[in-house]
mmCIF file of C-alpha atoms and ligand atoms in Angstrom:
data_model
loop_
_atom_site.group_PDB
_atom_site.id
_atom_site.type_symbol
_atom_site.label_atom_id
_atom_site.label_comp_id
_atom_site.label_asym_id
_atom_site.label_seq_id
_atom_site.Cartn_x
_atom_site.Cartn_y
_atom_site.Cartn_z
ATOM 1 C CA MET L 1 0.000 0.000 0.000
ATOM 2 C CA ALA L 2 1.359 3.443 -0.930
ATOM 3 C CA ARG L 3 2.237 5.813 1.919
ATOM 4 C CA ILE L 4 0.957 9.370 1.651
ATOM 5 C CA VAL L 5 1.986 12.189 3.957
ATOM 6 C CA LEU L 6 -0.327 15.196 4.363
ATOM 7 C CA ILE L 7 1.251 18.554 5.223
ATOM 8 C CA VAL L 8 -1.768 20.837 5.228
ATOM 9 C CA ASP L 9 -2.353 23.522 7.888
ATOM 10 C CA ASN L 10 -6.103 23.923 7.490
ATOM 11 C CA ASN L 11 -7.559 21.317 9.833
ATOM 12 C CA ALA L 12 -10.842 20.951 7.960
ATOM 13 C CA ASN L 13 -9.064 20.310 4.649
ATOM 14 C CA GLN L 14 -6.651 17.923 6.305
ATOM 15 C CA SER L 15 -9.445 15.820 7.825
ATOM 16 C CA LEU L 16 -11.399 15.712 4.573
ATOM 17 C CA LEU L 17 -8.343 14.608 2.610
ATOM 18 C CA ASN L 18 -7.365 12.072 5.239
ATOM 19 C CA GLU L 19 -10.817 10.538 5.346
ATOM 20 C CA PHE L 20 -11.095 10.276 1.578
ATOM 21 C CA LEU L 21 -7.575 8.939 0.929
ATOM 22 C CA SER L 22 -7.473 6.450 3.815
ATOM 23 C CA ALA L 23 -9.924 4.219 1.914
ATOM 24 C CA TYR L 24 -7.172 3.350 -0.603
ATOM 25 C CA HIS L 25 -3.826 4.297 0.943
ATOM 26 C CA SER L 26 -1.900 4.491 4.186
ATOM 27 C CA VAL L 27 -2.128 8.159 5.159
ATOM 28 C CA GLY L 28 -0.037 10.016 7.754
ATOM 29 C CA GLU L 29 -0.495 13.594 8.929
ATOM 30 C CA HIS L 30 2.664 15.558 9.480
ATOM 31 C CA GLN L 31 2.868 17.017 13.001
ATOM 32 C CA HIS L 32 3.082 20.781 12.964
ATOM 33 C CA GLY L 33 6.510 22.169 13.946
ATOM 34 C CA GLN L 34 8.307 18.830 13.477
ATOM 35 C CA PRO L 35 11.067 18.183 10.903
ATOM 36 C CA LEU L 36 10.077 16.189 7.820
ATOM 37 C CA GLU L 37 11.172 12.682 8.807
ATOM 38 C CA GLU L 38 8.306 10.500 7.585
ATOM 39 C CA VAL L 39 8.894 7.836 4.938
ATOM 40 C CA PHE L 40 6.397 8.358 2.103
ATOM 41 C CA ASP L 41 5.601 7.662 -1.558
ATOM 42 C CA LEU L 42 3.678 10.883 -2.117
ATOM 43 C CA CYS L 43 3.585 14.198 -0.294
ATOM 44 C CA ILE L 44 0.437 16.351 -0.417
ATOM 45 C CA ILE L 45 1.292 19.852 0.733
ATOM 46 C CA ASP L 46 -0.237 23.357 0.790
ATOM 47 C CA ASP L 47 1.376 26.644 -0.280
ATOM 48 C CA VAL L 48 2.468 27.770 3.186
ATOM 49 C CA ASN L 49 4.146 24.482 4.024
ATOM 50 C CA LEU L 50 5.774 24.256 0.628
ATOM 51 C CA SER L 51 7.834 27.370 1.441
ATOM 52 C CA ARG L 52 8.470 26.028 4.951
ATOM 53 C CA PHE L 53 9.703 22.597 3.814
ATOM 54 C CA LYS L 54 11.290 23.615 0.506
ATOM 55 C CA ASP L 55 14.843 22.612 1.464
ATOM 56 C CA GLU L 56 13.892 19.328 3.122
ATOM 57 C CA LEU L 57 11.714 18.300 0.182
ATOM 58 C CA GLU L 58 14.417 19.199 -2.302
ATOM 59 C CA ALA L 59 16.972 17.110 -0.398
ATOM 60 C CA ARG L 60 14.578 14.149 -0.140
ATOM 61 C CA ARG L 61 13.801 14.271 -3.852
ATOM 62 C CA ASP L 62 17.499 14.502 -4.776
ATOM 63 C CA ALA L 63 18.357 11.555 -2.560
ATOM 64 C CA GLU L 64 15.739 9.398 -4.331
ATOM 65 C CA GLN L 65 17.076 10.047 -7.830
ATOM 66 C CA PRO L 66 16.683 8.461 -10.344
ATOM 67 C CA GLY L 67 13.539 7.387 -8.473
ATOM 68 C CA ILE L 68 10.676 9.908 -8.425
ATOM 69 C CA LEU L 69 9.350 11.140 -5.063
ATOM 70 C CA PRO L 70 6.176 12.968 -6.106
ATOM 71 C CA VAL L 71 4.800 16.135 -4.507
ATOM 72 C CA LEU L 72 1.211 17.335 -5.050
ATOM 73 C CA LEU L 73 0.475 20.950 -4.211
ATOM 74 C CA VAL L 74 -2.963 21.891 -2.844
ATOM 75 C CA THR L 75 -3.436 25.566 -3.640
ATOM 76 C CA HIS L 76 -5.905 28.463 -3.695
ATOM 77 C CA ARG L 77 -4.058 30.229 -6.498
ATOM 78 C CA PRO L 78 -5.165 29.455 -10.059
ATOM 79 C CA ASP L 79 -1.982 31.117 -11.427
ATOM 80 C CA VAL L 80 0.460 29.248 -9.197
ATOM 81 C CA TRP L 81 2.560 27.886 -12.118
ATOM 82 C CA ALA L 82 2.820 31.292 -13.784
ATOM 83 C CA ARG L 83 3.881 32.992 -10.556
ATOM 84 C CA ALA L 84 6.682 30.528 -9.800
ATOM 85 C CA PRO L 85 8.424 29.474 -13.016
ATOM 86 C CA HIS L 86 10.712 27.033 -11.175
ATOM 87 C CA LEU L 87 7.909 25.358 -9.258
ATOM 88 C CA TRP L 88 8.185 22.220 -11.406
ATOM 89 C CA GLN L 89 11.541 21.486 -9.746
ATOM 90 C CA LEU L 90 9.765 20.901 -6.446
ATOM 91 C CA VAL L 91 6.185 20.033 -7.368
ATOM 92 C CA ASP L 92 4.876 17.467 -9.878
ATOM 93 C CA GLU L 93 1.186 18.382 -9.889
ATOM 94 C CA SER L 94 -1.189 20.887 -8.327
ATOM 95 C CA ILE L 95 -4.866 20.829 -7.478
ATOM 96 C CA MET L 96 -7.163 23.719 -6.615
ATOM 97 C CA VAL L 97 -9.094 24.137 -3.367
ATOM 98 C CA PRO L 98 -11.952 23.212 -3.000
ATOM 99 C CA VAL L 99 -10.632 19.842 -4.063
ATOM 100 C CA ALA L 100 -12.709 17.805 -6.522
ATOM 101 C CA LYS L 101 -12.458 14.224 -5.267
ATOM 102 C CA LEU L 102 -12.367 12.469 -8.643
ATOM 103 C CA GLU L 103 -9.718 14.808 -9.960
ATOM 104 C CA LEU L 104 -7.658 14.329 -6.807
ATOM 105 C CA GLN L 105 -7.916 10.575 -7.105
ATOM 106 C CA ALA L 106 -6.835 10.600 -10.768
ATOM 107 C CA ARG L 107 -3.818 12.813 -10.046
ATOM 108 C CA ILE L 108 -2.724 10.722 -7.102
ATOM 109 C CA GLU L 109 -2.965 7.495 -9.134
ATOM 110 C CA ILE L 110 -0.824 8.975 -11.933
ATOM 111 C CA LEU L 111 1.827 10.238 -9.493
ATOM 112 C CA LEU L 112 1.960 6.947 -7.616
ATOM 113 C CA ARG L 113 2.218 5.041 -10.876
ATOM 114 C CA ALA L 114 5.207 7.212 -11.892
ATOM 115 C CA ARG L 115 6.803 6.481 -8.511
ATOM 116 C CA ARG L 116 6.270 2.709 -8.842
ATOM 117 C CA ILE L 117 7.745 2.611 -12.346
ATOM 118 C CA SER L 118 10.748 4.719 -11.346
ATOM 119 C CA LEU L 119 11.467 2.505 -8.315
ATOM 120 C CA ASP L 120 11.156 -0.600 -10.435
ATOM 121 C CA LEU L 121 13.638 0.784 -12.976
ATOM 122 C CA LYS L 122 16.017 1.882 -10.234
ATOM 123 C CA LEU L 123 15.969 -1.598 -8.750
ATOM 124 C CA ARG L 124 16.586 -3.240 -12.110
ATOM 125 C CA ASN L 125 19.499 -0.865 -12.809
ATOM 126 C CA GLU L 126 21.024 -1.646 -9.441
ATOM 127 C CA ASP L 127 20.656 -5.386 -10.090
ATOM 128 C CA GLN L 128 22.214 -5.011 -13.500
ATOM 129 C CA GLU L 129 25.131 -2.983 -12.137
ATOM 130 C CA ALA L 130 25.771 -5.491 -9.356
ATOM 131 C CA PHE L 131 25.682 -8.307 -11.913
ATOM 132 C CA ILE L 132 28.141 -6.557 -14.254
ATOM 133 C CA ARG L 133 30.496 -5.738 -11.368
ATOM 134 C CA ALA L 134 30.484 -9.322 -10.095
ATOM 135 C CA MET L 135 30.848 -10.784 -13.581
ATOM 136 C CA SER L 136 33.751 -8.519 -14.551
ATOM 137 C CA HIS L 137 35.494 -9.254 -11.249
ATOM 138 C CA ASP L 138 35.284 -13.030 -11.859
ATOM 139 C CA LEU L 139 36.229 -12.724 -15.524
ATOM 140 C CA ARG L 140 39.265 -10.614 -14.635
ATOM 141 C CA ALA L 141 40.413 -13.290 -12.192
ATOM 142 C CA SER L 142 40.088 -15.975 -14.907
ATOM 143 C CA VAL L 143 41.965 -13.875 -17.465
ATOM 144 C CA ARG L 144 44.700 -13.209 -14.903
ATOM 145 C CA ALA L 145 45.053 -16.963 -14.352
ATOM 146 C CA VAL L 146 45.294 -17.635 -18.123
ATOM 147 C CA THR L 147 48.011 -14.965 -18.505
ATOM 148 C CA MET L 148 49.904 -16.206 -15.452
ATOM 149 C CA PHE L 149 49.968 -19.852 -16.587
ATOM 150 C CA ALA L 150 50.911 -18.862 -20.117
ATOM 151 C CA GLU L 151 53.857 -16.898 -18.673
ATOM 152 C CA ALA L 152 54.805 -19.808 -16.399
ATOM 153 C CA VAL L 153 54.782 -22.295 -19.302
ATOM 154 C CA SER L 154 56.729 -19.927 -21.530
ATOM 155 C CA MET L 155 59.454 -19.722 -18.863
ATOM 156 C CA SER L 156 59.599 -23.377 -17.746
ATOM 157 C CA GLU L 157 59.339 -24.864 -21.242
ATOM 158 C CA LYS L 158 61.334 -22.125 -22.979
ATOM 159 C CA ASP L 159 63.863 -24.457 -24.606
ATOM 160 C CA ARG L 160 61.328 -27.059 -25.752
ATOM 161 C CA PHE L 161 58.930 -24.802 -27.642
ATOM 162 C CA SER L 162 58.730 -25.061 -31.413
ATOM 163 C CA GLU L 163 58.234 -21.888 -33.470
ATOM 164 C CA GLU L 164 54.545 -22.789 -33.770
ATOM 165 C CA GLY L 165 54.262 -23.250 -29.999
ATOM 166 C CA LYS L 166 55.729 -19.780 -29.417
ATOM 167 C CA GLN L 167 53.209 -18.299 -31.811
ATOM 168 C CA ASP L 168 50.372 -20.065 -30.004
ATOM 169 C CA LEU L 169 51.551 -18.615 -26.701
ATOM 170 C CA GLU L 170 51.623 -15.169 -28.259
ATOM 171 C CA ARG L 171 48.004 -15.732 -29.414
ATOM 172 C CA ILE L 172 46.998 -16.646 -25.856
ATOM 173 C CA ARG L 173 48.543 -13.394 -24.533
ATOM 174 C CA TRP L 174 46.848 -11.385 -27.246
ATOM 175 C CA ALA L 175 43.441 -12.988 -26.619
ATOM 176 C CA ALA L 176 43.803 -12.329 -22.870
ATOM 177 C CA GLN L 177 44.544 -8.658 -23.540
ATOM 178 C CA GLU L 178 41.462 -8.496 -25.792
ATOM 179 C CA MET L 179 39.376 -9.958 -22.999
ATOM 180 C CA ARG L 180 40.711 -7.347 -20.542
ATOM 181 C CA ASP L 181 39.849 -4.548 -23.015
ATOM 182 C CA LEU L 182 36.358 -5.970 -23.466
ATOM 183 C CA ILE L 183 35.765 -6.099 -19.699
ATOM 184 C CA ASP L 184 36.984 -2.482 -19.341
ATOM 185 C CA SER L 185 34.694 -1.295 -22.165
ATOM 186 C CA LEU L 186 31.720 -3.081 -20.644
ATOM 187 C CA LEU L 187 32.358 -1.542 -17.224
ATOM 188 C CA ASN L 188 32.809 1.939 -18.702
ATOM 189 C CA PHE L 189 29.591 1.554 -20.682
ATOM 190 C CA SER L 190 27.578 0.426 -17.663
ATOM 191 C CA ARG L 191 28.996 3.301 -15.561
ATOM 192 C CA LEU L 192 28.140 5.894 -18.194
ATOM 193 C CA GLY L 193 25.411 8.168 -16.924
ATOM 194 C CA ARG L 194 25.557 7.019 -13.326
ATOM 195 C CA GLY L 195 26.681 10.492 -12.251
ATOM 196 C CA GLU L 196 24.678 13.685 -12.545
ATOM 197 C CA VAL L 197 24.601 15.456 -15.924
ATOM 198 C CA ARG L 198 26.369 18.816 -15.449
ATOM 199 C CA TYR L 199 25.874 21.465 -18.088
ATOM 200 C CA GLU L 200 28.614 24.024 -18.763
ATOM 201 C CA PRO L 201 29.145 26.536 -21.530
ATOM 202 C CA ILE L 202 31.611 24.916 -23.949
ATOM 203 C CA ASP L 203 33.502 26.617 -26.747
ATOM 204 C CA LEU L 204 32.758 24.003 -29.391
ATOM 205 C CA LYS L 205 35.624 24.650 -31.811
ATOM 206 C CA ALA L 206 38.238 24.558 -29.048
ATOM 207 C CA TYR L 207 36.614 21.442 -27.601
ATOM 208 C CA ILE L 208 36.661 19.581 -30.914
ATOM 209 C CA GLU L 209 40.367 20.472 -31.262
ATOM 210 C CA THR L 210 41.001 19.012 -27.780
ATOM 211 C CA CYS L 211 39.227 15.763 -28.724
ATOM 212 C CA LEU L 212 41.341 15.600 -31.875
ATOM 213 C CA ARG L 213 44.545 16.062 -29.857
ATOM 214 C CA ASN L 214 43.542 13.005 -27.791
ATOM 215 C CA LEU L 215 43.301 11.001 -31.036
ATOM 216 C CA HIS L 216 46.703 12.185 -32.215
ATOM 217 C CA GLY L 217 48.134 8.622 -32.457
ATOM 218 C CA GLU L 218 45.272 7.278 -34.612
ATOM 219 C CA ILE L 219 45.307 10.365 -36.832
ATOM 220 C CA ARG L 220 49.048 10.013 -37.456
ATOM 221 C CA ASN L 221 48.942 6.238 -38.060
ATOM 222 C CA ARG L 222 46.234 6.560 -40.728
ATOM 223 C CA ASN L 223 47.498 9.891 -42.075
ATOM 224 C CA ALA L 224 43.997 11.304 -41.600
ATOM 225 C CA HIS L 225 43.100 14.806 -42.860
ATOM 226 C CA ILE L 226 40.599 16.594 -40.674
ATOM 227 C CA LYS L 227 38.842 19.918 -41.317
ATOM 228 C CA VAL L 228 36.911 21.655 -38.557
ATOM 229 C CA LYS L 229 34.252 24.198 -39.561
ATOM 230 C CA SER L 230 32.323 25.630 -36.670
ATOM 231 C CA ARG L 231 29.808 28.447 -36.765
ATOM 232 C CA ALA L 232 28.546 27.538 -33.308
ATOM 233 C CA ARG L 233 30.435 29.287 -30.531
ATOM 234 C CA THR L 234 29.250 28.092 -27.174
ATOM 235 C CA VAL L 235 26.964 25.173 -26.365
ATOM 236 C CA GLN L 236 25.545 24.118 -23.021
ATOM 237 C CA ALA L 237 26.670 20.525 -22.539
ATOM 238 C CA ASP L 238 28.227 18.114 -20.084
ATOM 239 C CA PRO L 239 31.952 18.127 -21.028
ATOM 240 C CA THR L 240 32.561 14.465 -20.132
ATOM 241 C CA LEU L 241 29.527 13.213 -22.073
ATOM 242 C CA LEU L 242 30.295 15.438 -25.057
ATOM 243 C CA LYS L 243 33.870 14.176 -25.132
ATOM 244 C CA ILE L 244 32.698 10.533 -25.120
ATOM 245 C CA ALA L 245 30.351 11.248 -28.044
ATOM 246 C CA LEU L 246 32.814 13.228 -30.171
ATOM 247 C CA THR L 247 35.816 10.994 -29.502
ATOM 248 C CA ASN L 248 33.958 7.816 -30.442
ATOM 249 C CA LEU L 249 32.539 9.329 -33.644
ATOM 250 C CA LEU L 250 35.905 10.767 -34.683
ATOM 251 C CA SER L 251 37.713 7.549 -33.886
ATOM 252 C CA ASN L 252 35.221 5.563 -36.013
ATOM 253 C CA ALA L 253 35.544 8.061 -38.879
ATOM 254 C CA ILE L 254 39.308 7.420 -38.904
ATOM 255 C CA LYS L 255 38.937 3.647 -38.501
ATOM 256 C CA PHE L 256 36.201 2.629 -40.971
ATOM 257 C CA VAL L 257 38.092 3.639 -44.128
ATOM 258 C CA PRO L 258 39.353 1.034 -46.620
ATOM 259 C CA GLU L 259 42.988 -0.038 -46.352
ATOM 260 C CA GLY L 260 45.273 2.271 -48.347
ATOM 261 C CA VAL L 261 42.793 5.188 -48.386
ATOM 262 C CA GLU L 262 43.655 8.273 -46.338
ATOM 263 C CA PRO L 263 40.712 9.351 -44.150
ATOM 264 C CA GLU L 264 39.200 12.715 -45.159
ATOM 265 C CA ILE L 265 37.041 13.944 -42.300
ATOM 266 C CA THR L 266 34.975 17.101 -41.949
ATOM 267 C CA VAL L 267 33.646 18.207 -38.594
ATOM 268 C CA SER L 268 31.073 20.983 -38.715
ATOM 269 C CA ALA L 269 28.910 22.613 -36.071
ATOM 270 C CA SER L 270 26.064 25.026 -36.629
ATOM 271 C CA VAL L 271 23.186 26.507 -34.680
ATOM 272 C CA ARG L 272 19.640 26.786 -35.974
ATOM 273 C CA ARG L 273 17.108 28.378 -33.645
ATOM 274 C CA ASP L 274 17.928 26.807 -30.290
ATOM 275 C CA LEU L 275 19.409 23.589 -31.679
ATOM 276 C CA CYS L 276 23.122 22.925 -32.163
ATOM 277 C CA ARG L 277 23.980 20.333 -34.813
ATOM 278 C CA ILE L 278 27.419 18.742 -35.001
ATOM 279 C CA GLU L 279 28.229 16.648 -38.078
ATOM 280 C CA ILE L 280 31.165 14.333 -38.668
ATOM 281 C CA GLY L 281 31.531 13.328 -42.307
ATOM 282 C CA ASP L 282 34.005 10.705 -43.572
ATOM 283 C CA ASN L 283 35.077 9.077 -46.843
ATOM 284 C CA GLY L 284 34.858 5.585 -45.349
ATOM 285 C CA ILE L 285 33.186 2.306 -46.257
ATOM 286 C CA GLY L 286 29.670 3.606 -45.512
ATOM 287 C CA ILE L 287 26.711 1.802 -43.954
ATOM 288 C CA SER L 288 23.667 0.266 -45.657
ATOM 289 C CA ARG L 289 20.226 1.682 -44.814
ATOM 290 C CA GLU L 290 19.171 -1.547 -43.026
ATOM 291 C CA ASP L 291 22.149 -1.336 -40.662
ATOM 292 C CA GLN L 292 21.925 2.364 -39.826
ATOM 293 C CA GLN L 293 19.625 1.929 -36.822
ATOM 294 C CA ARG L 294 20.998 -1.262 -35.342
ATOM 295 C CA ILE L 295 24.631 -0.116 -35.139
ATOM 296 C CA PHE L 296 23.618 2.032 -32.144
ATOM 297 C CA MET L 297 22.722 -1.139 -30.205
ATOM 298 C CA PRO L 298 25.367 -2.709 -27.909
ATOM 299 C CA PHE L 299 27.731 -5.246 -29.501
ATOM 300 C CA VAL L 300 26.450 -4.830 -33.066
ATOM 301 C CA ARG L 301 29.449 -4.918 -35.414
ATOM 302 C CA LEU L 302 29.226 -5.260 -39.162
ATOM 303 C CA TYR L 303 32.766 -6.557 -39.778
ATOM 304 C CA SER L 304 35.164 -9.064 -38.287
ATOM 305 C CA ASP L 305 37.771 -8.049 -35.764
ATOM 306 C CA GLU L 306 40.525 -8.741 -38.324
ATOM 307 C CA ASP L 307 39.083 -6.210 -40.769
ATOM 308 C CA PHE L 308 38.230 -3.511 -38.204
ATOM 309 C CA PRO L 309 39.061 -4.090 -34.534
ATOM 310 C CA GLY L 310 36.553 -3.036 -31.869
ATOM 311 C CA VAL L 311 33.994 -4.300 -29.365
ATOM 312 C CA GLY L 312 30.774 -2.668 -30.537
ATOM 313 C CA LEU L 313 30.222 -0.303 -27.621
ATOM 314 C CA GLY L 314 31.381 2.946 -29.291
ATOM 315 C CA LEU L 315 28.119 4.041 -30.919
ATOM 316 C CA PRO L 316 25.935 2.822 -28.013
ATOM 317 C CA SER L 317 28.107 5.023 -25.749
ATOM 318 C CA VAL L 318 27.605 7.952 -28.146
ATOM 319 C CA ARG L 319 23.849 7.442 -28.052
ATOM 320 C CA LYS L 320 23.725 7.083 -24.289
ATOM 321 C CA ALA L 321 25.898 10.197 -23.751
ATOM 322 C CA VAL L 322 23.853 12.314 -26.172
ATOM 323 C CA GLU L 323 20.477 11.133 -24.858
ATOM 324 C CA LEU L 324 21.571 11.837 -21.274
ATOM 325 C CA MET L 325 22.000 15.450 -22.415
ATOM 326 C CA GLY L 326 18.512 15.372 -23.933
ATOM 327 C CA GLY L 327 19.864 15.277 -27.504
ATOM 328 C CA ARG L 328 19.602 12.994 -30.549
ATOM 329 C CA VAL L 329 22.104 11.175 -32.728
ATOM 330 C CA GLY L 330 21.815 9.676 -36.207
ATOM 331 C CA VAL L 331 23.618 8.842 -39.429
ATOM 332 C CA GLU L 332 23.219 9.387 -43.155
ATOM 333 C CA SER L 333 25.248 7.040 -45.291
ATOM 334 C CA GLN L 334 25.546 4.855 -48.368
ATOM 335 C CA PRO L 335 27.817 1.838 -48.744
ATOM 336 C CA GLY L 336 31.079 2.869 -50.382
ATOM 337 C CA ARG L 337 30.232 6.574 -50.225
ATOM 338 C CA GLY L 338 31.187 7.579 -46.720
ATOM 339 C CA SER L 339 29.044 8.402 -43.699
ATOM 340 C CA ARG L 340 27.805 11.515 -41.963
ATOM 341 C CA PHE L 341 27.053 11.058 -38.286
ATOM 342 C CA TRP L 342 25.186 13.886 -36.578
ATOM 343 C CA ILE L 343 24.410 14.987 -33.047
ATOM 344 C CA GLU L 344 21.723 17.512 -32.094
ATOM 345 C CA LEU L 345 21.788 19.261 -28.728
ATOM 346 C CA ALA L 346 19.391 21.837 -27.358
ATOM 347 C CA MET L 347 21.207 25.122 -26.637
HETATM 348 P P1 ADP N 1 33.281 -0.615 -32.916
HETATM 349 O O1 ADP N 1 33.901 0.653 -33.450
HETATM 350 O O2 ADP N 1 33.907 -1.064 -31.645
HETATM 351 O O3 ADP N 1 33.155 -1.671 -33.942
HETATM 352 P P2 ADP N 1 30.843 0.940 -32.684
HETATM 353 O O4 ADP N 1 29.719 0.727 -31.734
HETATM 354 O O5 ADP N 1 31.585 2.222 -32.561
HETATM 355 O O6 ADP N 1 31.775 -0.303 -32.475
HETATM 356 O O7 ADP N 1 30.270 0.818 -34.150
HETATM 357 C C1 ADP N 1 29.408 -0.269 -34.470
HETATM 358 C C2 ADP N 1 29.545 -0.613 -35.933
HETATM 359 O O8 ADP N 1 29.034 0.460 -36.729
HETATM 360 C C3 ADP N 1 30.991 -0.778 -36.391
HETATM 361 O O9 ADP N 1 31.489 -2.058 -36.101
HETATM 362 C C4 ADP N 1 30.857 -0.499 -37.887
HETATM 363 O O10 ADP N 1 30.399 -1.650 -38.557
HETATM 364 C C5 ADP N 1 29.769 0.565 -37.945
HETATM 365 N N1 ADP N 1 30.347 1.939 -38.027
HETATM 366 C C6 ADP N 1 30.508 2.814 -37.003
HETATM 367 N N2 ADP N 1 31.030 3.975 -37.447
HETATM 368 C C7 ADP N 1 31.207 3.840 -38.779
HETATM 369 C C8 ADP N 1 31.701 4.706 -39.826
HETATM 370 N N3 ADP N 1 32.130 5.954 -39.584
HETATM 371 N N4 ADP N 1 31.707 4.218 -41.074
HETATM 372 C C9 ADP N 1 31.258 2.972 -41.357
HETATM 373 N N5 ADP N 1 30.791 2.103 -40.421
HETATM 374 C C10 ADP N 1 30.766 2.523 -39.150
#
């Protein structure tokens, strides 16, 4: 049964609400003058108490994230949302006094449903994280054992190994390293977005240049030519998430180019109305229409590791990073004619 706390000064209103809601829920009345310590799934509060308990409610709601701890405001003011433009940060719904019972019931059901779904998702995420942590810990231990025994054999049997045997040992070391990389990528992907999204003004051109400096080795190895054209000055974005998105897209643009062809990459950024669009165009192998959606799913790779090494978590990380910032990502491409990946962020 959902727990509802009532923080309403007017005794008559409080009793009416309590009587009506107690038929379906467990209802508690907050004691006047006491700190907000009750455990609840929904808080029904009036205007006066909202100002009184603003800080406590804010802290309680923050602590529940990403779960939703709903607050319903009971008010006399029809223009309450217009008067307080930031009210939505503290309140999820409002209802006018005198309260219409059916309307109240509908609003409460919707808010409690949102709470249930958010708690369910939170629990599933926590389960998934615990599972990934435990799995990667065990896998790491197994990979360590493989590497250790391969080293031990290579030392103790050094003089008896044929050329083929030495090559096989080298393959074991290489496969173990691949496994370690895969575990690291999986952990990084599952951690992505666990922290809060922090928006900062970012000078886009300078930021793209920084991302390119981090890819210096890849750019030099492939002799890639990169042009940056930016008409957008500053965007509001989370620097860590933006870096993950840009670095993965740039790295792919350098990588997915046929052997012997020098990558030609154009990075452009423009602003239209309140939307910033960043495009990364390449002269690579391209992607067929059927594959353009599914490559953003985890572990989808269109080529073998020998042709193009990777684990298939680059584009899913781009999508996750961009969507955490409330943006969108997509691609336009044709096989053999290069690709143009784009990101759109609200300014
Ligand atoms: P990875 O790079 O590790 O293979 P990604 O998730 O970054 O994984 O990309 C998934 C797949 O999408 C790649 O394996 C490749 O087939 C395709 N892809 C991504 N970027 C490009 C690109 N710029 N050009 C052509 N294909 C690409």
